Amino acid sequence: ADASSALRGTAARLQQEALEKPNGGKRVLDVVELYSFVQSLGIDPIKESEMVWIAEEALKVQLPPGWTEHTDDRNRPYFHHAHSDESSWTHPMDDVFHDLVQYFRKVLEDGGFWAVEDDLAEHEELIRRDLADWQELFDERGRRFFHNSQTDESRLDDPRHAAYHSLYARLKVVGKMREHLPHLACVPRPEDASVQQARQKEQKELQDRENVAVKVQSTARMMLTRRKAQKIRERRYTNCAPPPERPNLRVHLKRTGDATNFQEDLVFSLTTARRQQIAAVKLQTFARGVLARIRVKPMLKHRRELNQMVTRVQRTWRDYASRKDERERIPKAKAHLVALLRRQMQCRRDYEFFSACAAAWCQEQLERRACAVRIQSVARGKAARLAVEHRRRELGAAAVCLQRHARTFGAWLELRKSLYLESPMQAVFEPTGDARAAALVPWSW
């Protein structure tokens, strides 16, 4: 019952809109045809009555650019594309609304719109990749056309209109879908399991780094503390023998001050063997450095020569590439400037044409207004003349009536005078003056 009432309400609303806009390009169906159309979209009107509005949007959707709707000899509707001369019994946007039905089910299944948003973003990116190979060009007559550099295809209509028409229809219906499902439109996107694992792994690595940093700091502090304690212990030695852990040191007296006023202190110094060992190490280090420089110097010289050669090759190649790029850019820039000039000229011609049309339309409106004023003036003058003539006829009839009554009254007066002359005594009825007598005899003579 709910599905049938929804279908009847949708059919009545579509018929009312068709009566208000008879040339709106909408398919108007009765309840039976609407039921069949809903089933053709994959919607069960009984179990999925909340999706009937998608069929209503499919009936009201605008045809893609280049497509027109016609009827054959049997009054059956079909669709025709003007540029490709293609005809079809099905609506060009039926596949889009099949996908929208699946969108609605996917939203109800997932509990949110994130899957639909991802599909729309992927669809938009696919359209952008497909349209990247199309270029807008002009022929020798200045007519605009579009060319595909990959497929070597050319067409007069803009391919972006047909490509983005279905995308805009999807976005529009998805927006209305959010209005029908407001409780699901506000649900945030759930985090992916891989994202959660990566985040946990990153937190664990950060914690491990902090632990390692703490261990390194602790080890460094411990080493510094041990060195400080070792220095304090060395300062406390008062015997003449060197520390047992420092066999390369010896103790001797060092005199400080003048010959008469001096002071002797016990100090540590390196032994002769240790000094000889340090000198030998320095000599070995210097010899190894000299040998390494002798061995590496030709390699460095060859490396510098290679760098200079590569630099010259790179500089030559960059010069060649820049000249080649400049040679390629000049024709493109010329073609672009020619296209801009032609477009500007076309815009100027369009502006002049539309300005002339607007001026002609304004002149036509002024002439129509003047004609309307003249027609209204003539009509009002005629109506006024008719009213004056009617008034005059009425006044003439009243004047004739007054004249007739005046003549009658004059004849009556003449008659009274003649009667007075013939018989001076006449009986005349007059109202009774006494109120009591007037009740019995109203008139007396």
Tab-separated table of C-alpha atoms in Angstrom:
chain	number	residue	atom	x	y	z
A	1	ALA	CA	0.000	0.000	0.000
A	2	ASP	CA	2.850	2.410	0.816
A	3	ALA	CA	4.600	1.597	-2.475
A	4	SER	CA	1.425	2.053	-4.552
A	5	SER	CA	0.614	5.362	-2.817
A	6	ALA	CA	4.195	6.544	-3.384
A	7	LEU	CA	3.981	5.598	-7.068
A	8	ARG	CA	0.614	7.356	-7.432
A	9	GLY	CA	1.966	10.467	-5.713
A	10	THR	CA	5.060	10.492	-7.937
A	11	ALA	CA	2.969	10.032	-11.106
A	12	ALA	CA	0.549	12.801	-10.084
A	13	ARG	CA	3.430	15.164	-9.265
A	14	LEU	CA	5.113	14.474	-12.616
A	15	GLN	CA	1.835	14.995	-14.499
A	16	GLN	CA	1.215	18.277	-12.655
A	17	GLU	CA	4.744	19.456	-13.513
A	18	ALA	CA	4.180	18.435	-17.133
A	19	LEU	CA	0.941	20.461	-17.223
A	20	GLU	CA	2.703	23.477	-15.754
A	21	LYS	CA	5.680	23.046	-18.128
A	22	PRO	CA	4.463	21.188	-21.222
A	23	ASN	CA	7.751	21.641	-23.101
A	24	GLY	CA	10.066	20.780	-20.271
A	25	GLY	CA	11.463	17.638	-21.945
A	26	LYS	CA	10.314	15.306	-19.125
A	27	ARG	CA	8.907	11.839	-19.577
A	28	VAL	CA	5.456	11.652	-18.004
A	29	LEU	CA	4.228	8.140	-17.161
A	30	ASP	CA	1.147	6.771	-15.515
A	31	VAL	CA	1.276	4.474	-12.460
A	32	VAL	CA	1.710	1.235	-14.439
A	33	GLU	CA	4.437	2.650	-16.678
A	34	LEU	CA	6.157	4.214	-13.673
A	35	TYR	CA	6.053	0.831	-11.903
A	36	SER	CA	7.744	-0.804	-14.901
A	37	PHE	CA	10.307	2.006	-15.133
A	38	VAL	CA	11.174	1.658	-11.433
A	39	GLN	CA	11.692	-2.079	-11.910
A	40	SER	CA	13.892	-1.414	-14.976
A	41	LEU	CA	16.244	0.581	-12.715
A	42	GLY	CA	16.605	-2.436	-10.420
A	43	ILE	CA	14.377	-1.061	-7.639
A	44	ASP	CA	11.753	-3.172	-5.918
A	45	PRO	CA	8.810	-0.770	-5.409
A	46	ILE	CA	7.406	-2.957	-2.621
A	47	LYS	CA	10.521	-3.521	-0.502
A	48	GLU	CA	12.448	-0.404	-1.527
A	49	SER	CA	9.765	2.261	-1.658
A	50	GLU	CA	12.186	4.806	-0.174
A	51	MET	CA	14.177	4.681	-3.469
A	52	VAL	CA	11.299	5.653	-5.791
A	53	TRP	CA	12.493	9.276	-5.754
A	54	ILE	CA	15.568	8.169	-7.755
A	55	ALA	CA	13.245	7.112	-10.596
A	56	GLU	CA	11.550	10.496	-10.328
A	57	GLU	CA	14.931	12.218	-10.702
A	58	ALA	CA	15.695	9.978	-13.693
A	59	LEU	CA	12.494	11.155	-15.382
A	60	LYS	CA	13.354	14.794	-14.724
A	61	VAL	CA	17.031	14.636	-15.687
A	62	GLN	CA	18.197	16.733	-18.611
A	63	LEU	CA	19.469	14.949	-21.722
A	64	PRO	CA	23.226	15.055	-22.425
A	65	PRO	CA	24.456	17.623	-24.958
A	66	GLY	CA	23.618	16.598	-28.506
A	67	TRP	CA	20.827	14.166	-27.523
A	68	THR	CA	17.165	14.876	-28.355
A	69	GLU	CA	13.959	12.922	-27.689
A	70	HIS	CA	11.571	11.981	-30.538
A	71	THR	CA	8.644	9.639	-31.204
A	72	ASP	CA	8.203	7.227	-34.114
A	73	ASP	CA	5.071	6.438	-36.136
A	74	ARG	CA	3.703	4.258	-33.312
A	75	ASN	CA	4.193	7.075	-30.776
A	76	ARG	CA	7.114	5.255	-29.146
A	77	PRO	CA	9.841	7.518	-27.682
A	78	TYR	CA	13.442	7.172	-28.809
A	79	PHE	CA	16.608	9.241	-28.460
A	80	HIS	CA	18.868	10.583	-31.206
A	81	HIS	CA	22.364	12.113	-31.147
A	82	ALA	CA	22.754	14.879	-33.730
A	83	HIS	CA	26.560	14.741	-34.187
A	84	SER	CA	27.127	10.968	-34.252
A	85	ASP	CA	23.716	10.175	-35.875
A	86	GLU	CA	23.158	7.503	-33.206
A	87	SER	CA	19.661	6.422	-32.102
A	88	SER	CA	18.680	4.489	-28.988
A	89	TRP	CA	15.479	3.236	-27.389
A	90	THR	CA	16.916	3.651	-23.877
A	91	HIS	CA	17.635	6.939	-22.147
A	92	PRO	CA	21.342	7.940	-22.366
A	93	MET	CA	21.425	8.510	-18.590
A	94	ASP	CA	19.911	5.144	-17.556
A	95	ASP	CA	23.355	3.652	-16.762
A	96	VAL	CA	24.100	6.588	-14.479
A	97	PHE	CA	20.906	6.050	-12.491
A	98	HIS	CA	21.609	2.313	-12.227
A	99	ASP	CA	24.884	3.323	-10.525
A	100	LEU	CA	22.986	5.790	-8.299
A	101	VAL	CA	20.668	2.993	-7.151
A	102	GLN	CA	23.749	0.993	-6.190
A	103	TYR	CA	25.099	4.102	-4.411
A	104	PHE	CA	21.952	4.260	-2.258
A	105	ARG	CA	22.255	0.584	-1.328
A	106	LYS	CA	25.979	0.977	-0.639
A	107	VAL	CA	25.302	3.911	1.695
A	108	LEU	CA	22.693	1.894	3.624
A	109	GLU	CA	25.048	-1.094	3.800
A	110	ASP	CA	28.161	0.845	4.908
A	111	GLY	CA	26.325	3.346	7.104
A	112	GLY	CA	27.972	6.370	5.459
A	113	PHE	CA	28.879	8.124	2.198
A	114	TRP	CA	32.673	7.526	2.169
A	115	ALA	CA	32.525	4.750	-0.494
A	116	VAL	CA	30.332	6.938	-2.733
A	117	GLU	CA	32.707	9.886	-2.292
A	118	ASP	CA	35.686	7.697	-3.254
A	119	ASP	CA	33.860	6.431	-6.368
A	120	LEU	CA	32.940	9.995	-7.412
A	121	ALA	CA	36.546	11.143	-6.935
A	122	GLU	CA	37.803	8.200	-9.019
A	123	HIS	CA	35.210	8.934	-11.700
A	124	GLU	CA	36.268	12.596	-11.823
A	125	GLU	CA	39.962	11.664	-12.061
A	126	LEU	CA	39.171	9.254	-14.932
A	127	ILE	CA	37.342	12.048	-16.774
A	128	ARG	CA	40.325	14.364	-16.293
A	129	ARG	CA	42.721	11.755	-17.716
A	130	ASP	CA	40.443	11.149	-20.705
A	131	LEU	CA	40.109	14.879	-21.442
A	132	ALA	CA	43.838	15.598	-21.089
A	133	ASP	CA	44.481	14.500	-24.714
A	134	TRP	CA	41.848	16.834	-26.231
A	135	GLN	CA	42.928	20.223	-27.610
A	136	GLU	CA	40.903	23.186	-28.824
A	137	LEU	CA	42.005	24.309	-32.325
A	138	PHE	CA	40.804	26.521	-35.174
A	139	ASP	CA	40.758	25.749	-38.920
A	140	GLU	CA	41.708	28.116	-41.741
A	141	ARG	CA	38.209	29.634	-41.674
A	142	GLY	CA	38.389	30.401	-37.983
A	143	ARG	CA	35.920	27.668	-36.964
A	144	ARG	CA	36.573	25.983	-33.681
A	145	PHE	CA	37.039	22.205	-33.390
A	146	PHE	CA	38.503	19.731	-30.880
A	147	HIS	CA	41.252	17.198	-31.650
A	148	ASN	CA	42.515	14.156	-29.707
A	149	SER	CA	46.286	13.774	-30.069
A	150	GLN	CA	46.261	10.101	-29.016
A	151	THR	CA	43.400	8.706	-31.109
A	152	ASP	CA	43.694	11.346	-33.903
A	153	GLU	CA	39.941	11.996	-33.552
A	154	SER	CA	38.320	15.366	-34.332
A	155	ARG	CA	34.875	16.666	-33.452
A	156	LEU	CA	33.005	19.967	-33.536
A	157	ASP	CA	31.300	19.790	-30.129
A	158	ASP	CA	33.171	20.229	-26.861
A	159	PRO	CA	33.859	16.768	-25.298
A	160	ARG	CA	33.934	18.301	-21.814
A	161	HIS	CA	30.194	18.997	-21.859
A	162	ALA	CA	29.207	15.357	-22.416
A	163	ALA	CA	31.890	14.071	-20.007
A	164	TYR	CA	30.982	16.329	-17.095
A	165	HIS	CA	27.201	16.089	-17.653
A	166	SER	CA	26.986	12.622	-16.099
A	167	LEU	CA	29.333	13.658	-13.266
A	168	TYR	CA	27.196	16.692	-12.409
A	169	ALA	CA	24.055	14.516	-12.521
A	170	ARG	CA	25.690	12.077	-10.075
A	171	LEU	CA	26.743	14.903	-7.732
A	172	LYS	CA	23.249	16.434	-7.844
A	173	VAL	CA	21.477	13.162	-7.010
A	174	VAL	CA	24.047	12.329	-4.290
A	175	GLY	CA	23.335	15.748	-2.756
A	176	LYS	CA	19.606	14.944	-2.676
A	177	MET	CA	20.509	11.508	-1.311
A	178	ARG	CA	22.165	13.263	1.643
A	179	GLU	CA	18.915	15.191	2.201
A	180	HIS	CA	16.946	11.916	2.225
A	181	LEU	CA	19.490	10.274	4.588
A	182	PRO	CA	20.609	13.097	6.904
A	183	HIS	CA	21.497	10.718	9.746
A	184	LEU	CA	24.057	8.953	7.502
A	185	ALA	CA	25.395	12.125	5.851
A	186	CYS	CA	26.983	13.253	9.151
A	187	VAL	CA	28.734	9.927	9.912
A	188	PRO	CA	32.559	10.391	9.793
A	189	ARG	CA	34.776	8.111	7.728
A	190	PRO	CA	36.098	5.131	9.779
A	191	GLU	CA	39.852	4.620	9.936
A	192	ASP	CA	41.365	1.763	7.929
A	193	ALA	CA	42.946	-1.174	9.790
A	194	SER	CA	46.242	-0.668	7.947
A	195	VAL	CA	46.230	2.994	8.954
A	196	GLN	CA	45.679	2.043	12.606
A	197	GLN	CA	48.492	-0.515	12.455
A	198	ALA	CA	50.834	2.030	10.842
A	199	ARG	CA	49.932	4.565	13.531
A	200	GLN	CA	50.558	2.014	16.308
A	201	LYS	CA	53.854	1.032	14.692
A	202	GLU	CA	54.901	4.680	14.460
A	203	GLN	CA	54.021	5.249	18.127
A	204	LYS	CA	56.000	2.138	19.102
A	205	GLU	CA	59.034	3.301	17.099
A	206	LEU	CA	58.794	6.730	18.717
A	207	GLN	CA	58.666	5.123	22.169
A	208	ASP	CA	61.660	2.901	21.316
A	209	ARG	CA	63.615	5.959	20.137
A	210	GLU	CA	62.830	7.759	23.379
A	211	ASN	CA	63.995	4.712	25.390
A	212	VAL	CA	67.226	4.486	23.354
A	213	ALA	CA	67.825	8.235	23.839
A	214	VAL	CA	67.326	7.828	27.594
A	215	LYS	CA	69.772	4.877	27.660
A	216	VAL	CA	72.395	6.835	25.673
A	217	GLN	CA	72.032	9.825	27.976
A	218	SER	CA	72.323	7.598	31.025
A	219	THR	CA	75.452	5.912	29.614
A	220	ALA	CA	77.023	9.293	28.767
A	221	ARG	CA	76.309	10.667	32.234
A	222	MET	CA	77.773	7.511	33.783
A	223	MET	CA	80.973	7.821	31.700
A	224	LEU	CA	81.343	11.510	32.588
A	225	THR	CA	80.852	10.691	36.237
A	226	ARG	CA	83.503	7.963	36.098
A	227	ARG	CA	85.998	10.305	34.415
A	228	LYS	CA	85.364	12.972	37.008
A	229	ALA	CA	85.869	10.455	39.829
A	230	GLN	CA	89.095	9.235	38.155
A	231	LYS	CA	90.467	12.769	38.032
A	232	ILE	CA	89.604	13.302	41.681
A	233	ARG	CA	91.456	10.072	42.602
A	234	GLU	CA	94.540	11.121	40.566
A	235	ARG	CA	94.710	14.437	42.381
A	236	ARG	CA	94.790	12.646	45.752
A	237	TYR	CA	98.005	10.687	44.990
A	238	THR	CA	100.780	11.881	47.331
A	239	ASN	CA	103.430	9.128	46.934
A	240	CYS	CA	106.288	9.348	44.461
A	241	ALA	CA	105.297	6.349	42.443
A	242	PRO	CA	103.019	6.793	39.378
A	243	PRO	CA	99.536	5.310	39.533
A	244	PRO	CA	99.425	1.602	38.758
A	245	GLU	CA	96.991	2.148	35.868
A	246	ARG	CA	99.259	4.779	34.251
A	247	PRO	CA	102.582	2.922	33.472
A	248	ASN	CA	103.638	5.538	30.855
A	249	LEU	CA	103.982	8.290	33.479
A	250	ARG	CA	106.915	9.133	35.763
A	251	VAL	CA	107.252	11.491	38.722
A	252	HIS	CA	109.986	14.118	38.995
A	253	LEU	CA	110.660	17.315	40.894
A	254	LYS	CA	110.002	20.571	39.116
A	255	ARG	CA	111.547	23.764	40.470
A	256	THR	CA	109.607	26.974	40.127
A	257	GLY	CA	110.700	30.527	41.041
A	258	ASP	CA	114.140	32.307	41.270
A	259	ALA	CA	117.489	30.809	42.091
A	260	THR	CA	117.243	32.029	45.653
A	261	ASN	CA	113.491	31.803	46.084
A	262	PHE	CA	112.239	28.646	44.498
A	263	GLN	CA	109.731	25.884	45.153
A	264	GLU	CA	109.896	22.234	44.172
A	265	ASP	CA	106.718	20.306	43.210
A	266	LEU	CA	106.106	16.693	42.258
A	267	VAL	CA	104.704	16.498	38.714
A	268	PHE	CA	103.874	13.690	36.300
A	269	SER	CA	105.483	13.498	32.841
A	270	LEU	CA	105.656	11.019	30.005
A	271	THR	CA	108.423	8.479	29.892
A	272	THR	CA	110.990	8.520	27.097
A	273	ALA	CA	109.611	5.309	25.605
A	274	ARG	CA	106.110	6.814	25.543
A	275	ARG	CA	107.366	9.969	23.849
A	276	GLN	CA	109.225	7.873	21.278
A	277	GLN	CA	106.086	5.819	20.698
A	278	ILE	CA	103.969	8.966	20.154
A	279	ALA	CA	106.576	10.383	17.757
A	280	ALA	CA	106.643	7.128	15.783
A	281	VAL	CA	102.877	7.162	15.523
A	282	LYS	CA	102.946	10.743	14.210
A	283	LEU	CA	105.623	9.840	11.655
A	284	GLN	CA	103.624	6.794	10.517
A	285	THR	CA	100.503	8.928	10.227
A	286	PHE	CA	102.329	11.560	8.177
A	287	ALA	CA	103.840	8.859	5.887
A	288	ARG	CA	100.447	7.207	5.378
A	289	GLY	CA	98.957	10.614	4.533
A	290	VAL	CA	101.686	11.294	1.966
A	291	LEU	CA	101.244	7.862	0.363
A	292	ALA	CA	97.440	8.264	0.323
A	293	ARG	CA	97.710	11.693	-1.305
A	294	ILE	CA	100.147	10.320	-3.902
A	295	ARG	CA	97.716	7.471	-4.667
A	296	VAL	CA	94.531	9.577	-4.626
A	297	LYS	CA	95.883	12.693	-6.419
A	298	PRO	CA	95.648	11.177	-9.971
A	299	MET	CA	92.170	9.886	-9.192
A	300	LEU	CA	91.063	13.346	-8.038
A	301	LYS	CA	92.655	14.939	-11.119
A	302	HIS	CA	90.850	12.463	-13.368
A	303	ARG	CA	87.627	13.131	-11.480
A	304	ARG	CA	88.023	16.888	-12.007
A	305	GLU	CA	88.657	16.351	-15.713
A	306	LEU	CA	85.573	14.150	-15.962
A	307	ASN	CA	83.507	16.777	-14.134
A	308	GLN	CA	84.716	19.482	-16.501
A	309	MET	CA	83.941	17.292	-19.516
A	310	VAL	CA	80.487	16.404	-18.181
A	311	THR	CA	79.866	20.077	-17.414
A	312	ARG	CA	80.729	21.037	-20.995
A	313	VAL	CA	78.492	18.262	-22.354
A	314	GLN	CA	75.658	19.287	-20.065
A	315	ARG	CA	76.073	22.957	-20.994
A	316	THR	CA	76.056	22.077	-24.710
A	317	TRP	CA	73.006	19.871	-24.282
A	318	ARG	CA	71.161	22.532	-22.270
A	319	ASP	CA	71.897	25.114	-24.983
A	320	TYR	CA	70.632	22.727	-27.657
A	321	ALA	CA	67.550	21.832	-25.625
A	322	SER	CA	66.766	25.483	-24.890
A	323	ARG	CA	67.116	26.407	-28.597
A	324	LYS	CA	64.968	23.440	-29.591
A	325	ASP	CA	62.378	24.302	-26.959
A	326	GLU	CA	62.393	27.907	-28.163
A	327	ARG	CA	61.914	26.759	-31.769
A	328	GLU	CA	58.995	24.594	-30.678
A	329	ARG	CA	57.486	27.255	-28.452
A	330	ILE	CA	57.468	30.005	-31.104
A	331	PRO	CA	54.925	28.232	-33.433
A	332	LYS	CA	52.822	27.265	-30.449
A	333	ALA	CA	52.916	30.826	-29.168
A	334	LYS	CA	52.005	32.111	-32.623
A	335	ALA	CA	49.136	29.638	-32.880
A	336	HIS	CA	48.011	30.593	-29.379
A	337	LEU	CA	48.145	34.306	-30.227
A	338	VAL	CA	46.211	33.682	-33.460
A	339	ALA	CA	43.633	31.684	-31.535
A	340	LEU	CA	43.338	34.433	-28.914
A	341	LEU	CA	42.994	37.072	-31.653
A	342	ARG	CA	40.332	35.045	-33.440
A	343	ARG	CA	38.530	34.425	-30.190
A	344	GLN	CA	38.662	38.146	-29.381
A	345	MET	CA	37.356	38.986	-32.860
A	346	GLN	CA	34.617	36.379	-32.470
A	347	CYS	CA	33.714	37.798	-29.066
A	348	ARG	CA	33.623	41.286	-30.565
A	349	ARG	CA	31.408	40.098	-33.421
A	350	ASP	CA	29.164	38.309	-30.924
A	351	TYR	CA	29.030	41.452	-28.786
A	352	GLU	CA	28.117	43.606	-31.790
A	353	PHE	CA	25.512	41.067	-32.880
A	354	PHE	CA	23.932	40.828	-29.432
A	355	SER	CA	24.096	44.624	-29.066
A	356	ALA	CA	22.287	45.022	-32.399
A	357	CYS	CA	19.735	42.407	-31.341
A	358	ALA	CA	19.242	44.193	-28.013
A	359	ALA	CA	18.818	47.563	-29.776
A	360	ALA	CA	16.350	46.054	-32.250
A	361	TRP	CA	14.475	44.423	-29.384
A	362	CYS	CA	14.342	47.729	-27.471
A	363	GLN	CA	13.155	49.566	-30.597
A	364	GLU	CA	10.528	46.890	-31.157
A	365	GLN	CA	9.398	47.189	-27.548
A	366	LEU	CA	9.147	50.977	-27.877
A	367	GLU	CA	7.160	50.652	-31.106
A	368	ARG	CA	4.875	48.070	-29.480
A	369	ARG	CA	4.392	50.348	-26.498
A	370	ALA	CA	3.591	53.301	-28.796
A	371	CYS	CA	1.137	51.142	-30.766
A	372	ALA	CA	-0.448	49.976	-27.518
A	373	VAL	CA	-0.761	53.599	-26.348
A	374	ARG	CA	-2.361	54.618	-29.648
A	375	ILE	CA	-4.752	51.649	-29.538
A	376	GLN	CA	-5.682	52.461	-25.939
A	377	SER	CA	-6.199	56.136	-26.848
A	378	VAL	CA	-8.481	55.246	-29.770
A	379	ALA	CA	-10.391	52.747	-27.633
A	380	ARG	CA	-10.783	55.229	-24.770
A	381	GLY	CA	-11.905	58.000	-27.205
A	382	LYS	CA	-14.452	55.737	-28.810
A	383	ALA	CA	-15.727	54.623	-25.381
A	384	ALA	CA	-15.949	58.279	-24.263
A	385	ARG	CA	-17.856	59.265	-27.415
A	386	LEU	CA	-20.258	56.358	-26.914
A	387	ALA	CA	-20.763	57.364	-23.281
A	388	VAL	CA	-21.401	61.012	-24.262
A	389	GLU	CA	-23.849	59.945	-26.975
A	390	HIS	CA	-25.667	57.657	-24.535
A	391	ARG	CA	-25.793	60.457	-21.966
A	392	ARG	CA	-27.125	62.830	-24.554
A	393	ARG	CA	-29.840	60.345	-25.531
A	394	GLU	CA	-30.826	59.973	-21.893
A	395	LEU	CA	-30.882	63.768	-21.389
A	396	GLY	CA	-32.911	64.235	-24.609
A	397	ALA	CA	-35.530	61.737	-23.450
A	398	ALA	CA	-35.727	63.498	-20.059
A	399	ALA	CA	-36.088	66.881	-21.788
A	400	VAL	CA	-38.897	65.530	-24.006
A	401	CYS	CA	-40.645	64.121	-20.920
A	402	LEU	CA	-40.302	67.435	-19.088
A	403	GLN	CA	-41.607	69.338	-22.107
A	404	ARG	CA	-44.572	66.973	-22.381
A	405	HIS	CA	-45.406	67.400	-18.708
A	406	ALA	CA	-45.025	71.177	-19.053
A	407	ARG	CA	-47.384	71.229	-21.994
A	408	THR	CA	-49.851	69.037	-20.121
A	409	PHE	CA	-49.700	71.370	-17.111
A	410	GLY	CA	-50.179	74.396	-19.369
A	411	ALA	CA	-53.167	72.780	-21.071
A	412	TRP	CA	-54.595	71.965	-17.642
A	413	LEU	CA	-54.195	75.579	-16.549
A	414	GLU	CA	-55.891	76.768	-19.759
A	415	LEU	CA	-58.681	74.297	-19.129
A	416	ARG	CA	-59.148	75.602	-15.580
A	417	LYS	CA	-59.250	79.172	-16.797
A	418	SER	CA	-61.830	78.323	-19.418
A	419	LEU	CA	-63.902	76.451	-16.847
A	420	TYR	CA	-63.711	79.445	-14.476
A	421	LEU	CA	-64.929	81.667	-17.249
A	422	GLU	CA	-67.845	79.379	-18.091
A	423	SER	CA	-68.925	78.641	-14.516
A	424	PRO	CA	-67.343	80.700	-11.749
A	425	MET	CA	-68.782	78.363	-9.044
A	426	GLN	CA	-67.157	74.934	-9.141
A	427	ALA	CA	-67.025	72.029	-6.766
A	428	VAL	CA	-63.514	71.057	-5.760
A	429	PHE	CA	-62.565	68.105	-3.499
A	430	GLU	CA	-60.162	68.895	-0.718
A	431	PRO	CA	-58.900	67.009	2.383
A	432	THR	CA	-61.078	67.296	5.516
A	433	GLY	CA	-59.516	69.637	8.046
A	434	ASP	CA	-61.034	68.079	11.177
A	435	ALA	CA	-59.120	65.053	12.329
A	436	ARG	CA	-62.167	63.303	13.811
A	437	ALA	CA	-64.243	63.952	10.707
A	438	ALA	CA	-61.373	62.929	8.463
A	439	ALA	CA	-61.608	59.438	9.919
A	440	LEU	CA	-65.163	59.157	8.535
A	441	VAL	CA	-65.029	61.520	5.503
A	442	PRO	CA	-61.500	62.050	4.209
A	443	TRP	CA	-62.539	64.399	1.440
A	444	SER	CA	-65.028	67.259	1.383
A	445	TRP	CA	-66.146	69.649	-1.365
